[in-house]
């Protein structure tokens, strides 16, 4: 923990270190007429855990003093609340079983500058969306169309909408629409943006179940920060539960000072619980083909470092709207790999929310092509929400022939990873920590999304054989192309042998119970049994549809009845996206004209390789062709467990043989006695 003090009269920090206390006391004795006050430690921001907290602090003073609970939070107290001269105070906080919370105390020493103490309980602010990763769409929904548009937004995987309206009445109506459709809102109106009128607005909105946060400013200038700080403090005194949202400029657009210094000033002056910034990396300059801004990753480095240093999460953006920035710079409609590049890089750096600019780019009157792309990426993100939400960044580095400016090249790999190979275009490699486990995260580093491919099953061990061995064996036995078989497994479960879907599909090939039974799968979580069952089904489907892969995949996803009903691939978004995903996994090997097994024979699925040596690994791959998440902690424990299991199996076999031998000896002895 650390504690320091902040004055109201001037916008700078006054820090009192232990080493300075003798000097302070000496000055008091030399000038007894001058009022003085200090408290032990650094007391500006006190970060405490969720467990109950009690700590005693010493006060050195020659005047009267008192602590005023600005936010009226009953879960924390400072006692005694007032006194005179030297003494001690005890800060006590109740245990917290909910989300993070904040209380602010104003210290009022007689004749000395007013100071404040901010007490934050719980981990750094983590947005809550019922276990889902927060995915935000920026403004674009008209108030009178909110009931119609919010369900469409939610169907794409967006669970938070950021929009502001002219007046409080309209804002409350849109909040009502959000509540009815299951969407949260970051919102604002004109009267919220003034210290003098904010109280009425906050009191009217603070208890609305659809409210997520108060939106105060997009891309503030440096001279806006003091006023924003006062506004945030005002709102926090009324509502300490809902955060205030302010979004910062990218590093290429904010002032003449160092970007890091501007971010530091923002954090010092504006007490918001997280940092948000926008930077759209894929840009066309003077009509040339799009490039990645050379300082984009440096921007992620700067924000991630500031967030970590100040124990605050950060939010990042992905561009989903084609528009002209100025006479030179143009943003085009992003492709699926370009969306993945933005989102997965943000996640690798530890972003705790993904924001799309703007919803207007996803839907005008009807959903656009970007809508489906965003939906696909959002589904991939939510598959890994349990890992990324609340994870802490341990390290981030880059591979490739050219390392982006402001970043560092990959050095040593975390134990027990022995090797990691990517293409010359490079990749982002980070290590995250969550719930005592560590994860190696590898994402793309070029705008094509082909910098690293994770289609291969690597050498993941399943008992005495690897997944690669199983796929090859089963492929030959049932005549199903091995690459197609792997692609289906990746699309279905991400090669997770223990996967279970919400509808009851099980195992690496996601077989329904009835399907598993039909194809002789007794244990759907056994890799060989599941892959065998999936291969049998695919083989039957390919035979039934004369080798047409698109129809076979449609039958695998939606069932033969649906294919028969529509006389081809059924017009289900899920099924169409499923086929497209497998086409992406196979690097486009399935042509639109003839999706047959012949078109996949030359597909190479071994672009990247990760090894831990000869022993088996535990992998948690992502569901896109450009992203990998691998659990790296406790691998040795798992390997040991597997080794002991093999020993136990052998021991059991020996015991069985010994029992058989003993029985045989006893039998012969009995016969001899007879």
XYZ file of C-alpha atoms in Angstrom:
674
model
C 0.000 0.000 0.000
C 1.004 3.614 -0.309
C -0.524 6.759 1.078
C 0.153 10.421 0.147
C -1.596 13.806 0.320
C -3.139 16.090 -2.249
C -4.031 19.761 -1.787
C -7.138 21.447 -3.140
C -5.707 24.939 -3.380
C -3.033 24.047 -5.913
C -2.868 21.246 -8.452
C 0.291 19.541 -7.308
C 1.198 16.798 -4.857
C 2.782 17.488 -1.506
C 4.475 14.319 -0.313
C 5.635 13.786 3.248
C 8.236 11.035 3.640
C 9.316 9.543 6.964
C 12.761 10.947 6.404
C 11.327 14.472 6.334
C 9.463 14.228 9.642
C 12.439 15.343 11.768
C 12.774 18.432 9.594
C 9.063 19.155 9.942
C 9.186 18.770 13.709
C 12.276 20.960 13.887
C 10.589 23.704 11.882
C 7.614 23.522 14.242
C 9.818 23.954 17.282
C 11.662 26.809 15.663
C 8.441 28.562 14.611
C 5.666 27.592 17.059
C 3.373 30.299 15.766
C 3.092 28.677 12.310
C 0.337 26.015 11.982
C 1.547 22.600 10.822
C 0.034 19.193 10.195
C 1.399 15.886 8.865
C 0.451 12.229 8.994
C 2.736 9.217 8.836
C 3.304 7.581 5.472
C 2.225 8.902 2.106
C -1.477 9.616 2.280
C -3.089 10.515 -1.020
C -4.406 7.203 -2.213
C -4.812 4.195 0.040
C -5.270 0.933 -1.866
C -6.505 -1.899 0.360
C -7.606 -5.484 -0.253
C -11.060 -6.966 0.066
C -10.318 -8.387 3.504
C -11.087 -6.285 6.564
C -8.530 -3.543 7.148
C -7.296 -1.745 10.274
C -4.249 0.513 10.360
C -3.007 3.169 12.806
C -1.358 6.366 11.551
C 0.524 9.007 13.571
C -0.364 12.672 13.391
C 2.131 15.463 14.082
C 0.355 18.766 14.467
C 0.238 21.964 16.497
C -3.340 22.833 15.476
C -6.869 21.436 15.402
C -7.815 18.981 12.650
C -10.752 16.874 11.405
C -11.568 14.249 8.748
C -14.726 14.790 6.688
C -16.268 11.769 4.876
C -16.919 13.383 1.481
C -18.592 10.349 -0.109
C -20.544 9.300 2.988
C -19.333 5.709 2.685
C -20.175 3.779 5.849
C -17.903 0.798 5.093
C -14.810 2.787 6.087
C -14.136 5.076 9.061
C -11.349 7.278 10.391
C -11.317 7.501 14.152
C -11.156 9.835 15.925
C -12.697 12.059 13.279
C -11.268 15.194 14.893
C -8.663 16.238 17.402
C -5.942 18.715 18.296
C -2.155 18.474 18.318
C -0.218 15.222 18.097
C -2.048 11.912 18.188
C -3.059 8.830 16.227
C -5.973 7.932 13.970
C -7.202 4.479 12.973
C -8.511 3.743 9.479
C -10.919 0.800 9.541
C -12.642 -0.818 6.548
C -15.155 -3.651 6.442
C -14.543 -6.716 4.304
C -15.779 -6.327 0.732
C -17.662 -9.129 -0.989
C -18.745 -7.132 -4.018
C -17.084 -5.002 -6.660
C -14.378 -2.447 -5.948
C -15.427 0.682 -4.070
C -14.006 4.084 -3.242
C -14.352 6.559 -0.395
C -12.908 10.061 -0.135
C -12.053 11.899 3.109
C -11.212 15.584 3.289
C -8.584 16.504 5.881
C -9.185 19.970 7.369
C -6.353 21.156 9.636
C -6.882 24.618 11.122
C -4.696 27.107 9.317
C -3.210 24.477 6.967
C -4.094 23.661 3.369
C -7.005 21.274 2.910
C -5.998 17.803 1.810
C -7.802 14.635 0.696
C -7.451 10.912 1.241
C -8.875 8.517 -1.338
C -9.433 4.965 -0.066
C -9.926 2.259 -2.709
C -10.921 -1.240 -1.667
C -10.586 -4.259 -3.900
C -8.523 -4.890 -6.949
C -8.140 -2.196 -9.537
C -11.451 -1.427 -11.134
C -12.625 -4.303 -13.300
C -15.775 -3.680 -15.321
C -18.597 -6.096 -14.652
C -20.838 -7.459 -17.397
C -22.058 -10.699 -15.805
C -18.808 -12.534 -16.513
C -18.577 -11.380 -20.119
C -15.687 -9.361 -21.448
C -16.811 -5.701 -21.769
C -17.284 -4.854 -25.449
C -18.421 -1.303 -26.138
C -19.934 0.379 -29.148
C -19.588 4.097 -29.516
C -22.419 6.425 -30.423
C -24.680 5.845 -33.400
C -28.113 4.850 -32.102
C -30.831 7.482 -32.220
C -32.973 7.743 -29.083
C -36.228 6.900 -30.875
C -34.678 3.785 -32.461
C -32.968 2.427 -29.333
C -35.580 -0.278 -28.631
C -35.189 -1.488 -32.201
C -31.395 -1.245 -32.475
C -30.198 -2.404 -29.049
C -31.181 -6.076 -29.620
C -29.297 -6.065 -32.927
C -26.291 -4.583 -31.153
C -26.419 -7.212 -28.432
C -26.663 -9.998 -31.018
C -23.273 -8.925 -32.370
C -21.657 -9.435 -28.955
C -21.680 -5.787 -27.894
C -22.868 -5.511 -24.295
C -22.248 -1.831 -23.512
C -23.366 1.189 -25.515
C -21.761 4.608 -25.210
C -24.029 7.431 -26.269
C -24.989 10.879 -25.069
C -28.103 12.980 -25.536
C -29.084 16.614 -25.163
C -31.294 16.392 -22.111
C -31.872 14.220 -19.042
C -35.370 13.147 -20.080
C -34.136 11.618 -23.338
C -31.196 9.978 -21.578
C -33.503 8.270 -19.079
C -35.731 6.975 -21.905
C -32.731 5.428 -23.646
C -31.610 3.908 -20.341
C -35.067 2.325 -20.070
C -34.651 0.862 -23.561
C -31.224 -0.486 -22.646
C -32.644 -2.190 -19.560
C -35.412 -3.848 -21.582
C -32.944 -5.206 -24.137
C -30.122 -6.266 -21.823
C -27.586 -3.589 -22.750
C -25.622 -1.426 -20.293
C -24.915 2.244 -21.009
C -22.107 4.723 -20.651
C -24.036 7.916 -21.113
C -24.222 11.636 -20.606
C -26.227 14.752 -21.252
C -25.422 18.452 -21.310
C -26.186 19.189 -17.647
C -23.897 16.375 -16.452
C -20.846 18.200 -17.776
C -20.992 21.125 -15.346
C -20.100 21.018 -11.647
C -23.038 23.307 -10.941
C -25.698 21.111 -12.571
C -24.182 17.618 -12.331
C -25.760 16.729 -8.969
C -29.338 16.710 -10.269
C -28.406 14.529 -13.256
C -26.402 12.037 -11.193
C -29.162 11.636 -8.625
C -31.671 11.017 -11.421
C -29.520 8.334 -13.115
C -27.458 6.698 -10.373
C -30.011 4.045 -9.414
C -30.951 3.036 -12.948
C -30.071 -0.661 -13.501
C -28.848 -0.034 -17.046
C -26.308 2.641 -16.047
C -22.698 1.533 -16.422
C -20.695 4.778 -16.252
C -20.884 8.549 -16.736
C -19.337 9.826 -19.962
C -17.657 13.187 -19.357
C -15.179 13.917 -22.146
C -13.692 12.527 -25.320
C -10.072 13.453 -26.079
C -9.518 16.255 -23.555
C -6.798 18.845 -24.010
C -4.211 19.194 -21.259
C -5.828 22.405 -20.001
C -9.152 20.537 -19.620
C -7.762 18.232 -16.932
C -8.154 20.425 -13.802
C -11.816 21.081 -14.519
C -12.465 17.419 -15.311
C -10.819 16.487 -12.025
C -13.201 18.726 -10.094
C -16.194 17.360 -11.996
C -15.193 13.740 -11.286
C -14.750 14.514 -7.572
C -18.169 16.149 -7.492
C -19.833 13.127 -9.093
C -18.002 10.705 -6.779
C -19.345 12.488 -3.714
C -22.855 11.680 -4.950
C -22.305 8.273 -6.610
C -19.171 6.306 -5.754
C -20.377 3.105 -7.412
C -20.533 4.101 -11.080
C -17.246 5.251 -12.635
C -16.652 8.323 -14.739
C -15.454 7.714 -18.296
C -12.954 9.942 -20.116
C -11.191 8.880 -23.315
C -7.674 10.148 -24.144
C -5.988 11.125 -27.400
C -3.579 8.752 -29.157
C 0.144 9.458 -28.887
C 0.353 11.102 -32.302
C -2.286 13.737 -31.527
C -1.846 14.960 -27.942
C 0.081 18.177 -27.391
C 3.758 18.962 -27.700
C 4.847 17.389 -24.423
C 5.831 13.781 -24.055
C 2.772 11.584 -24.310
C 3.701 9.754 -21.130
C 3.824 13.075 -19.257
C 0.336 13.959 -20.468
C -0.978 10.575 -19.320
C 0.722 11.103 -15.956
C -0.923 14.527 -15.605
C -4.280 12.996 -16.429
C -3.914 10.278 -13.779
C -2.774 12.792 -11.148
C -5.521 15.326 -11.797
C -8.524 13.222 -12.822
C -9.396 10.407 -10.363
C -11.040 7.928 -12.751
C -10.618 4.177 -12.086
C -9.379 3.222 -15.571
C -7.533 4.694 -18.565
C -9.143 4.761 -22.001
C -7.441 5.839 -25.215
C -8.081 5.599 -28.957
C -5.546 4.866 -31.656
C -6.579 3.522 -35.049
C -3.481 1.863 -36.443
C -4.482 0.815 -39.962
C -4.434 3.917 -42.145
C -3.989 4.836 -45.807
C -1.779 7.873 -46.507
C -2.353 9.825 -49.729
C -4.318 6.976 -51.256
C -1.540 4.404 -50.873
C -2.266 0.879 -49.572
C -3.009 0.801 -45.855
C -0.145 0.536 -43.397
C 0.136 0.158 -39.633
C 1.013 3.365 -37.822
C 4.640 2.875 -36.762
C 4.000 4.232 -33.252
C 0.851 2.248 -32.500
C 2.517 -0.433 -30.416
C 4.502 2.272 -28.623
C 1.156 3.801 -27.667
C 0.059 0.456 -26.223
C 3.364 0.227 -24.352
C 2.895 3.696 -22.829
C -0.702 3.141 -21.759
C -0.073 -0.374 -20.453
C 2.932 0.843 -18.412
C 0.970 3.755 -16.928
C -1.937 1.462 -16.069
C 0.348 -1.035 -14.352
C 2.271 1.636 -12.433
C -0.932 3.195 -11.113
C -2.857 -0.046 -10.529
C -5.499 0.910 -13.069
C -6.803 -1.143 -15.973
C -6.958 0.337 -19.444
C -9.491 0.239 -22.264
C -8.577 0.241 -25.956
C -10.250 0.727 -29.329
C -10.703 -1.034 -32.639
C -11.743 0.879 -35.727
C -14.886 -0.413 -37.445
C -15.778 2.659 -39.504
C -14.457 3.835 -42.851
C -13.878 7.578 -42.813
C -11.524 10.344 -43.822
C -9.336 11.742 -41.035
C -7.864 14.652 -42.975
C -6.643 15.468 -46.489
C -3.819 12.961 -46.100
C -5.068 10.136 -43.890
C -7.954 7.777 -44.643
C -9.391 4.838 -42.685
C -10.898 2.115 -44.863
C -13.389 -0.596 -43.947
C -11.403 -3.144 -41.920
C -11.064 -6.758 -42.954
C -11.464 -9.611 -40.479
C -7.669 -9.981 -40.046
C -7.375 -6.222 -39.505
C -10.031 -6.310 -36.798
C -8.282 -9.265 -35.179
C -4.961 -7.462 -35.322
C -6.359 -4.531 -33.337
C -8.398 -6.496 -30.808
C -5.923 -9.294 -30.135
C -2.999 -6.895 -29.766
C -5.023 -4.896 -27.230
C -5.750 -8.104 -25.305
C -2.118 -9.182 -25.383
C -1.200 -5.867 -23.741
C -3.816 -6.412 -21.027
C -6.767 -4.292 -22.187
C -9.813 -4.832 -19.955
C -12.415 -3.589 -22.434
C -12.643 -3.414 -26.218
C -14.355 -0.411 -27.804
C -15.525 -0.133 -31.407
C -15.658 3.164 -33.169
C -18.348 3.452 -34.156
C -21.650 1.598 -34.125
C -22.745 3.698 -37.049
C -20.097 1.843 -39.031
C -21.609 -1.513 -38.090
C -25.194 -0.655 -38.889
C -26.953 2.041 -40.830
C -30.507 0.927 -41.497
C -29.379 -2.696 -41.761
C -26.251 -4.472 -40.486
C -23.237 -3.945 -42.756
C -20.442 -6.359 -43.630
C -18.473 -5.002 -40.674
C -21.270 -6.126 -38.355
C -20.636 -9.805 -39.144
C -16.882 -9.374 -38.798
C -17.267 -7.732 -35.403
C -19.646 -10.478 -34.352
C -17.060 -13.124 -35.264
C -14.268 -11.395 -33.332
C -16.514 -10.791 -30.318
C -17.357 -14.490 -30.166
C -13.652 -15.315 -30.182
C -12.973 -12.822 -27.404
C -15.739 -14.175 -25.178
C -14.343 -17.693 -25.544
C -11.321 -16.447 -23.581
C -13.023 -13.933 -21.280
C -12.269 -16.105 -18.275
C -8.569 -15.642 -18.933
C -8.363 -12.005 -19.999
C -10.842 -10.348 -17.648
C -8.852 -9.278 -14.615
C -5.517 -10.637 -15.865
C -2.284 -8.833 -14.989
C 0.459 -8.245 -17.560
C 3.810 -9.775 -16.636
C 5.665 -8.945 -19.855
C 5.061 -7.998 -23.498
C 7.578 -8.395 -26.312
C 7.770 -8.771 -30.089
C 9.311 -11.145 -32.618
C 10.137 -10.699 -36.286
C 12.762 -9.189 -38.527
C 11.684 -5.656 -37.533
C 10.670 -4.806 -33.971
C 8.065 -1.974 -33.715
C 9.378 1.294 -32.328
C 9.062 1.732 -28.592
C 8.827 -2.028 -27.959
C 11.329 -4.720 -26.991
C 12.345 -7.889 -28.738
C 11.492 -11.249 -27.226
C 14.291 -12.421 -24.958
C 14.087 -15.482 -22.762
C 10.941 -17.595 -22.749
C 9.139 -18.406 -19.525
C 9.768 -21.833 -18.048
C 9.041 -24.482 -19.273
C 8.673 -23.183 -22.868
C 11.729 -24.294 -24.833
C 11.112 -22.751 -28.248
C 8.722 -20.490 -30.108
C 8.880 -19.898 -33.827
C 6.916 -17.330 -35.839
C 7.208 -15.930 -39.337
C 9.531 -13.064 -40.262
C 6.623 -10.614 -40.058
C 6.610 -11.220 -36.321
C 4.151 -11.546 -33.503
C 3.189 -10.026 -30.168
C 4.135 -12.300 -27.265
C 2.955 -11.540 -23.751
C 2.722 -13.322 -20.424
C -0.429 -12.720 -18.363
C -1.260 -13.859 -14.837
C -4.718 -14.729 -13.560
C -5.786 -16.624 -10.420
C -2.315 -17.990 -9.769
C -1.896 -19.246 -13.346
C 0.229 -17.775 -16.084
C -0.629 -17.714 -19.806
C 1.519 -17.235 -22.857
C -0.404 -15.039 -25.289
C 0.693 -14.824 -28.893
C -1.007 -12.588 -31.429
C -0.501 -11.230 -34.939
C 1.887 -8.431 -35.815
C 0.888 -7.580 -39.377
C -2.321 -6.256 -40.861
C -2.930 -9.374 -42.947
C -3.459 -11.425 -39.820
C -1.078 -14.069 -41.191
C 1.956 -13.184 -39.090
C 1.383 -16.211 -36.934
C -0.910 -19.099 -37.678
C -2.101 -21.382 -34.934
C -3.857 -23.972 -37.063
C -1.468 -26.755 -36.146
C -2.239 -28.880 -33.117
C 1.456 -28.766 -32.213
C 2.564 -31.765 -30.134
C -0.076 -31.673 -27.434
C -0.018 -34.924 -25.500
C -3.143 -37.013 -24.854
C -2.013 -39.988 -22.839
C 0.632 -41.948 -24.704
C -0.041 -40.246 -28.053
C -0.238 -36.727 -29.378
C -3.217 -35.058 -31.017
C -1.261 -34.894 -34.265
C -0.810 -38.660 -34.155
C -4.507 -39.207 -33.468
C -5.608 -36.916 -36.298
C -3.237 -38.585 -38.764
C -4.300 -42.076 -37.712
C -8.046 -41.369 -37.766
C -7.753 -39.441 -41.049
C -6.204 -42.434 -42.803
C -8.657 -44.916 -41.269
C -11.816 -43.041 -42.359
C -10.552 -41.247 -45.458
C -11.160 -37.695 -44.218
C -8.560 -35.091 -45.133
C -6.451 -34.488 -42.022
C -6.426 -30.707 -42.507
C -10.204 -30.615 -42.749
C -10.460 -32.772 -39.641
C -8.138 -30.441 -37.708
C -9.955 -27.348 -38.971
C -13.298 -28.676 -37.713
C -11.741 -29.453 -34.317
C -10.273 -25.957 -34.088
C -13.515 -24.266 -35.094
C -15.577 -26.426 -32.730
C -13.481 -26.383 -29.558
C -10.120 -24.769 -30.152
C -8.625 -28.261 -29.645
C -9.953 -28.357 -26.084
C -10.661 -32.010 -25.289
C -12.719 -30.997 -22.238
C -14.921 -28.416 -23.976
C -18.673 -28.404 -23.265
C -21.031 -26.025 -25.053
C -24.135 -24.369 -23.647
C -26.310 -26.713 -25.751
C -24.571 -29.861 -24.467
C -22.053 -30.593 -27.244
C -18.995 -32.331 -25.797
C -15.316 -32.863 -26.419
C -12.808 -31.753 -28.999
C -15.224 -32.423 -31.911
C -18.275 -31.083 -29.999
C -20.502 -34.110 -30.500
C -24.060 -34.055 -29.178
C -24.900 -36.995 -26.877
C -27.140 -38.681 -29.478
C -24.499 -38.240 -32.203
C -21.758 -39.588 -29.954
C -23.860 -42.653 -29.159
C -24.677 -43.233 -32.841
C -20.989 -43.365 -33.745
C -19.872 -45.512 -30.842
C -18.324 -42.756 -28.715
C -18.577 -43.940 -25.113
C -16.451 -41.121 -23.645
C -16.829 -37.877 -25.651
C -14.003 -36.277 -23.633
C -11.542 -38.920 -24.775
C -9.608 -37.317 -27.637
C -9.310 -40.422 -29.807
C -12.938 -41.408 -29.347
C -14.196 -37.895 -30.078
C -11.980 -37.400 -33.160
C -12.993 -40.843 -34.409
C -16.680 -40.015 -33.969
C -16.253 -36.682 -35.756
C -14.349 -38.343 -38.600
C -17.059 -40.986 -38.999
C -19.720 -38.253 -39.211
C -17.699 -36.173 -41.696
C -16.953 -39.240 -43.816
C -20.651 -40.095 -43.996
C -21.576 -36.491 -44.818
C -18.924 -36.201 -47.543
C -20.153 -39.435 -49.114
C -23.758 -38.306 -48.895
C -22.967 -34.927 -50.541
C -20.577 -36.328 -53.163
C -17.496 -34.748 -51.644
C -18.959 -31.233 -51.359
C -17.222 -29.858 -48.279
C -19.528 -26.872 -47.827
C -22.576 -29.128 -47.586
C -20.750 -31.556 -45.302
C -19.764 -28.728 -42.952
C -23.311 -27.353 -43.067
C -24.629 -30.790 -42.124
C -22.097 -31.070 -39.307
C -23.140 -27.671 -37.925
C -26.860 -27.435 -38.629
C -27.872 -31.039 -39.318
C -28.816 -32.861 -42.516
C -32.455 -31.880 -42.122
C -31.601 -28.202 -42.506
C -29.458 -28.889 -45.604
C -32.301 -30.905 -47.147
C -34.901 -28.247 -46.263
C -33.018 -25.445 -48.055
C -31.500 -27.588 -50.796
C -27.990 -26.479 -49.853
C -26.252 -24.480 -47.146
C -29.040 -23.196 -44.864
C -29.209 -19.379 -44.562
C -28.330 -19.436 -40.871
C -25.786 -16.835 -39.761
C -24.173 -19.365 -37.440
C -23.756 -21.944 -40.217
C -22.475 -19.474 -42.819
C -19.990 -18.028 -40.312
C -18.960 -21.550 -39.330
C -18.075 -22.452 -42.915
C -16.276 -19.122 -43.387
C -14.307 -19.682 -40.172
C -13.108 -23.072 -41.390
C -12.217 -21.517 -44.730
C -10.136 -18.931 -42.838
C -8.458 -21.661 -40.784
C -7.544 -23.411 -44.044
C -6.095 -20.152 -45.424
C -8.876 -19.854 -48.000
C -8.392 -23.339 -49.410
C -12.131 -23.734 -49.865
C -13.106 -21.888 -53.022
C -16.543 -20.381 -53.428
C -17.096 -22.322 -56.631
C -16.004 -25.774 -55.562
C -15.582 -26.576 -51.905
C -14.208 -30.064 -52.235
C -11.545 -32.074 -50.484
C -9.323 -31.849 -53.574
C -8.847 -28.127 -52.969
C -7.230 -28.703 -49.590
C -4.529 -31.202 -50.337
C -1.701 -28.674 -50.473
C -2.694 -26.722 -47.360
C 0.174 -26.475 -44.860
C -0.849 -26.248 -41.224
C 2.558 -25.979 -39.585
C 3.457 -22.289 -39.673
C 4.150 -21.953 -35.942
C 5.541 -24.275 -33.349
C 5.694 -24.133 -29.566
C 7.503 -26.825 -27.612
C 8.130 -27.745 -24.007
C 10.422 -30.612 -24.880
C 9.437 -34.259 -24.984
C 6.782 -34.228 -22.277
C 3.130 -33.403 -22.839
C 1.758 -29.864 -22.748
C -1.460 -28.206 -21.678
C -2.717 -25.752 -24.307
C -5.595 -23.325 -24.395
C -5.576 -22.135 -28.022
C -7.737 -19.278 -29.180
C -10.457 -19.794 -31.725
C -9.036 -17.595 -34.482
C -6.302 -18.328 -36.939
C -4.228 -15.491 -35.545
C -4.272 -15.973 -31.838
C -2.961 -18.416 -29.258
C -3.379 -18.564 -25.511
C -1.396 -21.226 -23.723
C -1.386 -22.041 -20.044
C 2.239 -22.184 -18.911
C 1.957 -22.515 -15.155
C 1.577 -25.897 -13.498
C 2.693 -27.726 -16.641
C 5.328 -29.580 -14.667
C 2.639 -30.562 -12.148
C 0.471 -31.898 -14.974
C 3.403 -33.754 -16.460
C 4.161 -35.280 -13.080
C 0.542 -36.317 -12.679
C 0.628 -37.987 -16.088
C 3.868 -39.762 -15.193
C 2.430 -40.991 -11.895
C -0.712 -42.119 -13.665
C 1.380 -44.168 -16.086
C 3.228 -45.669 -13.130
C -0.085 -46.431 -11.420
C -1.437 -48.061 -14.569
C 1.679 -50.207 -14.844
C 1.491 -51.059 -11.145
C -2.142 -52.070 -11.550
C -1.231 -54.242 -14.506
C 1.556 -55.903 -12.508
C -0.810 -56.539 -9.593
C -3.322 -58.075 -11.965
C -0.655 -60.320 -13.477
C 0.579 -61.235 -9.984
C -2.961 -62.109 -8.910
C -3.424 -64.243 -12.004
C -0.135 -66.028 -11.346
C -1.045 -66.621 -7.685
C -4.421 -68.021 -8.680
C -2.764 -70.338 -11.186
C -0.273 -71.591 -8.588
C -3.066 -72.144 -6.072
C -5.034 -74.038 -8.707
C -2.147 -76.347 -9.514
C -1.436 -76.886 -5.804
C -5.044 -77.848 -5.295
C -4.921 -80.342 -8.141
C -1.723 -81.864 -6.803
C -3.276 -82.317 -3.354
C -6.263 -84.051 -4.899
